[in-house]
Amino acid sequence: MSASTHSAKPIIGCTVYRHQDKADGALAMMALTTAYIQAIEQAGGIPLLIPLGLTTADLQRVLGLVDGVLLPGGGDIHPSRYHAPANPLIKSIDLERDELEILAAQTAVTQQKPLLAICRGHQVLNVALGGTLWADIASQMPDGIEHDFNHKKPRNFPAHTVAIQPDSLLAAQLGTTETAVNSLHHQGIRDLAPDLTAVATSSDGLIEGVEVRGHPFAIGVQWHPEWLVADNPVMPGLFRGFVTAAQNGRA
């Protein structure tokens, strides 16, 4: 490999969500909020959006071309994916997205490809590796604090703090063992997948950060760091660490 190839910006493959224009029902989109794109760009990476509906072979080819994978936030995962019954509080299911992102998570883990999983992505990573979820924290965790501030507060609202394990990769990226985070979710990790280590928790014990054991960089966080990079000085470090790992992990 030439020095110029190694120094080129790494490409970060980002999965997307579906969006239906309310004014025009025929105008369907696959999209990603600009906060993710800007956070990756500011950290020195090139975001590349991965559309839904790819065949397994086509997805595997794309994942072979990118240097890192980002799984963003979004709607709920279908409960059949974690062997749970239907729940009326589950919303915004997209079976095609579940299938693609679970495969993307499993592939990134198997191939030791840098992975950053955010909110829904954090939950996808746990489910992909054999864990389960609280379908609805407010109704299933009686001692839980409020976690769902979506549409109630600004997206950068510091809802609560998380405690981070001092010896974790996450703490190394953030440079701290405690930080305030936003909270825009109603689901969360219930049973931790066997290959994951819990490295951050909120005051009610909900797992807010995970890492894949034996992986050079595979981190999941329950909060949305992309909305905090301008307000919380530790958050850009997570994206810089991710992009750097993608840069260094090239064959």
CSV table of C-alpha atoms in Angstrom, one decimal:
chain,number,residue,atom,x,y,z
A,1,MET,CA,0.0,0.0,0.0
A,2,SER,CA,1.3,3.5,-0.9
A,3,ALA,CA,1.6,6.2,1.7
A,4,SER,CA,-0.9,8.3,-0.2
A,5,THR,CA,-3.5,5.5,-0.1
A,6,HIS,CA,-3.1,5.0,3.6
A,7,SER,CA,-3.4,8.8,4.2
A,8,ALA,CA,-6.7,9.1,2.2
A,9,LYS,CA,-9.8,9.8,4.2
A,10,PRO,CA,-11.5,6.6,5.3
A,11,ILE,CA,-15.0,5.8,4.0
A,12,ILE,CA,-17.7,5.2,6.6
A,13,GLY,CA,-20.7,3.2,5.5
A,14,CYS,CA,-23.9,4.5,7.1
A,15,THR,CA,-27.2,2.7,7.0
A,16,VAL,CA,-30.3,4.8,6.5
A,17,TYR,CA,-34.0,5.0,7.4
A,18,ARG,CA,-37.2,5.4,5.4
A,19,HIS,CA,-38.9,8.8,5.3
A,20,GLN,CA,-42.3,9.5,3.8
A,21,ASP,CA,-43.1,13.0,2.8
A,22,LYS,CA,-46.3,14.0,4.7
A,23,ALA,CA,-47.4,16.4,2.0
A,24,ASP,CA,-46.8,13.9,-0.9
A,25,GLY,CA,-47.4,10.3,0.0
A,26,ALA,CA,-45.7,9.2,-3.2
A,27,LEU,CA,-42.4,10.9,-2.3
A,28,ALA,CA,-40.6,8.1,-0.4
A,29,MET,CA,-37.0,8.6,0.6
A,30,MET,CA,-34.1,6.8,2.2
A,31,ALA,CA,-32.3,9.3,4.4
A,32,LEU,CA,-29.9,10.0,7.2
A,33,THR,CA,-30.0,13.2,9.4
A,34,THR,CA,-27.2,15.6,8.6
A,35,ALA,CA,-25.9,15.5,12.2
A,36,TYR,CA,-24.4,12.1,11.5
A,37,ILE,CA,-22.9,13.2,8.2
A,38,GLN,CA,-21.4,16.3,9.7
A,39,ALA,CA,-20.0,14.5,12.7
A,40,ILE,CA,-18.2,12.0,10.4
A,41,GLU,CA,-16.9,14.7,8.1
A,42,GLN,CA,-15.6,16.8,11.0
A,43,ALA,CA,-13.8,13.8,12.3
A,44,GLY,CA,-12.1,13.3,9.0
A,45,GLY,CA,-14.2,10.6,7.3
A,46,ILE,CA,-16.2,10.3,4.2
A,47,PRO,CA,-19.8,9.2,4.9
A,48,LEU,CA,-21.3,6.8,2.3
A,49,LEU,CA,-25.0,6.0,2.6
A,50,ILE,CA,-26.0,2.3,2.3
A,51,PRO,CA,-29.6,1.9,1.0
A,52,LEU,CA,-32.1,-0.6,2.3
A,53,GLY,CA,-33.2,-3.5,0.1
A,54,LEU,CA,-29.7,-4.7,-1.0
A,55,THR,CA,-29.3,-8.4,-1.5
A,56,THR,CA,-27.0,-10.1,1.0
A,57,ALA,CA,-24.3,-10.4,-1.7
A,58,ASP,CA,-24.6,-6.7,-2.6
A,59,LEU,CA,-24.5,-5.7,1.1
A,60,GLN,CA,-21.4,-7.9,1.7
A,61,ARG,CA,-19.7,-6.2,-1.3
A,62,VAL,CA,-20.4,-2.7,0.0
A,63,LEU,CA,-19.2,-3.7,3.5
A,64,GLY,CA,-16.1,-5.0,2.0
A,65,LEU,CA,-15.4,-1.7,0.3
A,66,VAL,CA,-16.0,0.7,3.3
A,67,ASP,CA,-13.5,1.2,6.1
A,68,GLY,CA,-16.0,1.5,8.9
A,69,VAL,CA,-19.7,1.0,9.6
A,70,LEU,CA,-22.1,3.4,11.4
A,71,LEU,CA,-25.5,2.1,12.6
A,72,PRO,CA,-27.7,5.2,13.4
A,73,GLY,CA,-30.8,5.7,15.4
A,74,GLY,CA,-34.4,5.2,14.2
A,75,GLY,CA,-37.5,3.1,14.8
A,76,ASP,CA,-38.0,0.0,16.9
A,77,ILE,CA,-36.7,-3.5,16.1
A,78,HIS,CA,-39.3,-6.1,15.5
A,79,PRO,CA,-39.7,-8.1,18.7
A,80,SER,CA,-39.4,-11.4,16.9
A,81,ARG,CA,-35.7,-10.6,16.4
A,82,TYR,CA,-35.2,-11.0,20.1
A,83,HIS,CA,-37.8,-13.6,20.8
A,84,ALA,CA,-40.3,-11.3,22.5
A,85,PRO,CA,-44.1,-11.1,22.1
A,86,ALA,CA,-45.8,-8.3,20.3
A,87,ASN,CA,-46.2,-5.1,22.2
A,88,PRO,CA,-48.6,-2.3,21.4
A,89,LEU,CA,-46.0,0.3,22.4
A,90,ILE,CA,-43.6,-0.8,19.7
A,91,LYS,CA,-43.5,1.6,16.7
A,92,SER,CA,-41.9,2.4,13.4
A,93,ILE,CA,-41.0,-1.2,12.5
A,94,ASP,CA,-39.1,-1.7,9.3
A,95,LEU,CA,-38.4,-5.4,8.7
A,96,GLU,CA,-36.1,-4.7,5.7
A,97,ARG,CA,-34.0,-2.4,7.8
A,98,ASP,CA,-33.8,-4.9,10.7
A,99,GLU,CA,-32.5,-7.5,8.3
A,100,LEU,CA,-29.9,-5.3,6.7
A,101,GLU,CA,-28.6,-3.7,9.9
A,102,ILE,CA,-28.4,-7.0,11.8
A,103,LEU,CA,-26.4,-8.5,9.0
A,104,ALA,CA,-24.2,-5.4,8.8
A,105,ALA,CA,-23.5,-5.6,12.6
A,106,GLN,CA,-22.7,-9.3,12.4
A,107,THR,CA,-20.4,-8.7,9.4
A,108,ALA,CA,-18.5,-5.8,11.0
A,109,VAL,CA,-17.9,-7.9,14.1
A,110,THR,CA,-16.8,-11.0,12.2
A,111,GLN,CA,-14.5,-9.0,9.9
A,112,GLN,CA,-13.1,-6.9,12.8
A,113,LYS,CA,-14.3,-3.8,10.9
A,114,PRO,CA,-14.6,-0.5,13.0
A,115,LEU,CA,-18.2,-0.1,14.1
A,116,LEU,CA,-20.0,2.7,15.8
A,117,ALA,CA,-23.6,1.9,16.8
A,118,ILE,CA,-25.9,4.7,18.0
A,119,CYS,CA,-29.2,4.5,19.9
A,120,ARG,CA,-31.2,2.0,17.7
A,121,GLY,CA,-27.8,0.9,16.3
A,122,HIS,CA,-26.7,0.1,19.9
A,123,GLN,CA,-29.8,-2.0,20.3
A,124,VAL,CA,-29.3,-3.6,16.9
A,125,LEU,CA,-25.8,-4.6,17.8
A,126,ASN,CA,-27.0,-6.3,21.0
A,127,VAL,CA,-29.8,-8.2,19.1
A,128,ALA,CA,-27.5,-9.2,16.3
A,129,LEU,CA,-25.2,-10.9,18.8
A,130,GLY,CA,-27.9,-12.7,20.7
A,131,GLY,CA,-29.2,-10.2,23.3
A,132,THR,CA,-32.7,-9.0,24.1
A,133,LEU,CA,-34.4,-5.6,24.6
A,134,TRP,CA,-36.9,-3.9,26.9
A,135,ALA,CA,-39.7,-3.3,24.4
A,136,ASP,CA,-40.7,-0.2,26.4
A,137,ILE,CA,-38.6,1.0,29.3
A,138,ALA,CA,-41.3,3.2,30.9
A,139,SER,CA,-43.8,0.3,31.2
A,140,GLN,CA,-41.3,-2.6,31.8
A,141,MET,CA,-38.7,-1.0,34.1
A,142,PRO,CA,-40.7,0.3,37.1
A,143,ASP,CA,-37.6,1.8,38.7
A,144,GLY,CA,-36.3,3.3,35.5
A,145,ILE,CA,-35.7,7.0,35.0
A,146,GLU,CA,-37.2,8.9,32.1
A,147,HIS,CA,-35.4,8.1,28.9
A,148,ASP,CA,-37.7,9.2,26.1
A,149,PHE,CA,-37.3,13.0,25.6
A,150,ASN,CA,-38.0,12.7,21.9
A,151,HIS,CA,-40.2,15.6,20.8
A,152,LYS,CA,-40.2,16.8,24.4
A,153,LYS,CA,-36.9,18.6,24.6
A,154,PRO,CA,-34.3,19.8,22.1
A,155,ARG,CA,-32.2,16.9,20.7
A,156,ASN,CA,-29.1,18.2,22.5
A,157,PHE,CA,-30.9,18.4,25.9
A,158,PRO,CA,-28.7,16.8,28.6
A,159,ALA,CA,-31.2,14.4,30.1
A,160,HIS,CA,-29.0,12.6,32.5
A,161,THR,CA,-25.5,11.4,33.1
A,162,VAL,CA,-23.8,8.1,32.4
A,163,ALA,CA,-21.0,6.4,34.3
A,164,ILE,CA,-18.3,4.9,32.1
A,165,GLN,CA,-15.9,2.1,33.0
A,166,PRO,CA,-12.4,3.7,33.4
A,167,ASP,CA,-10.6,0.9,31.6
A,168,SER,CA,-13.0,0.9,28.6
A,169,LEU,CA,-12.3,1.9,25.0
A,170,LEU,CA,-15.3,4.3,25.3
A,171,ALA,CA,-13.7,6.1,28.2
A,172,ALA,CA,-10.4,6.4,26.3
A,173,GLN,CA,-12.2,8.0,23.3
A,174,LEU,CA,-14.2,10.4,25.5
A,175,GLY,CA,-11.5,11.2,27.9
A,176,THR,CA,-13.8,10.9,30.9
A,177,THR,CA,-15.6,8.4,33.1
A,178,GLU,CA,-18.8,10.4,33.4
A,179,THR,CA,-20.7,12.7,31.1
A,180,ALA,CA,-24.1,14.2,30.5
A,181,VAL,CA,-26.0,12.7,27.5
A,182,ASN,CA,-29.2,13.3,25.6
A,183,SER,CA,-31.9,10.6,25.7
A,184,LEU,CA,-34.2,10.0,22.8
A,185,HIS,CA,-35.3,6.3,23.1
A,186,HIS,CA,-38.0,4.2,24.7
A,187,GLN,CA,-36.3,0.9,24.3
A,188,GLY,CA,-33.0,-0.4,25.7
A,189,ILE,CA,-30.8,-3.4,26.3
A,190,ARG,CA,-32.4,-6.0,28.6
A,191,ASP,CA,-30.2,-9.1,28.4
A,192,LEU,CA,-26.7,-8.4,27.2
A,193,ALA,CA,-25.4,-10.4,24.3
A,194,PRO,CA,-22.6,-12.9,25.3
A,195,ASP,CA,-19.9,-11.2,23.2
A,196,LEU,CA,-20.6,-7.7,24.5
A,197,THR,CA,-19.3,-5.9,27.6
A,198,ALA,CA,-21.4,-3.2,29.3
A,199,VAL,CA,-19.1,-0.2,29.7
A,200,ALA,CA,-21.6,2.6,30.5
A,201,THR,CA,-24.8,2.8,32.6
A,202,SER,CA,-27.3,5.4,33.6
A,203,SER,CA,-28.3,5.8,37.3
A,204,ASP,CA,-31.2,3.3,36.9
A,205,GLY,CA,-28.8,0.6,35.7
A,206,LEU,CA,-29.8,0.7,32.0
A,207,ILE,CA,-26.9,-0.2,29.8
A,208,GLU,CA,-25.9,2.9,27.9
A,209,GLY,CA,-22.6,1.8,26.3
A,210,VAL,CA,-21.2,-1.5,25.1
A,211,GLU,CA,-18.1,-2.9,23.4
A,212,VAL,CA,-17.5,-6.1,21.5
A,213,ARG,CA,-14.8,-8.1,23.3
A,214,GLY,CA,-11.7,-8.8,21.3
A,215,HIS,CA,-12.6,-6.3,18.6
A,216,PRO,CA,-10.3,-3.3,17.9
A,217,PHE,CA,-13.2,-0.8,17.7
A,218,ALA,CA,-16.8,-1.8,18.1
A,219,ILE,CA,-18.7,0.5,20.4
A,220,GLY,CA,-22.5,1.0,20.9
A,221,VAL,CA,-23.9,4.0,22.8
A,222,GLN,CA,-27.6,4.5,23.7
A,223,TRP,CA,-27.5,8.3,23.5
A,224,HIS,CA,-27.0,10.4,20.3
A,225,PRO,CA,-23.5,11.8,20.3
A,226,GLU,CA,-24.0,13.4,16.8
A,227,TRP,CA,-26.3,15.9,18.4
A,228,LEU,CA,-23.8,16.8,21.2
A,229,VAL,CA,-20.6,17.4,19.3
A,230,ALA,CA,-21.1,21.2,19.4
A,231,ASP,CA,-22.2,21.3,23.0
A,232,ASN,CA,-20.3,18.6,24.9
A,233,PRO,CA,-16.5,18.8,24.4
A,234,VAL,CA,-15.9,15.1,24.9
A,235,MET,CA,-18.3,13.9,22.2
A,236,PRO,CA,-16.2,14.7,19.1
A,237,GLY,CA,-13.5,12.3,20.5
A,238,LEU,CA,-15.9,9.4,19.9
A,239,PHE,CA,-16.2,10.2,16.2
A,240,ARG,CA,-12.4,11.0,15.9
A,241,GLY,CA,-11.6,7.7,17.5
A,242,PHE,CA,-14.0,5.8,15.2
A,243,VAL,CA,-12.6,7.5,12.0
A,244,THR,CA,-9.0,6.9,13.1
A,245,ALA,CA,-9.8,3.2,13.7
A,246,ALA,CA,-11.3,3.0,10.2
A,247,GLN,CA,-8.1,4.7,8.8
A,248,ASN,CA,-5.8,2.4,10.7
A,249,GLY,CA,-7.7,-0.8,10.0
A,250,ARG,CA,-7.2,-0.7,6.2
A,251,ALA,CA,-5.5,-3.9,4.9
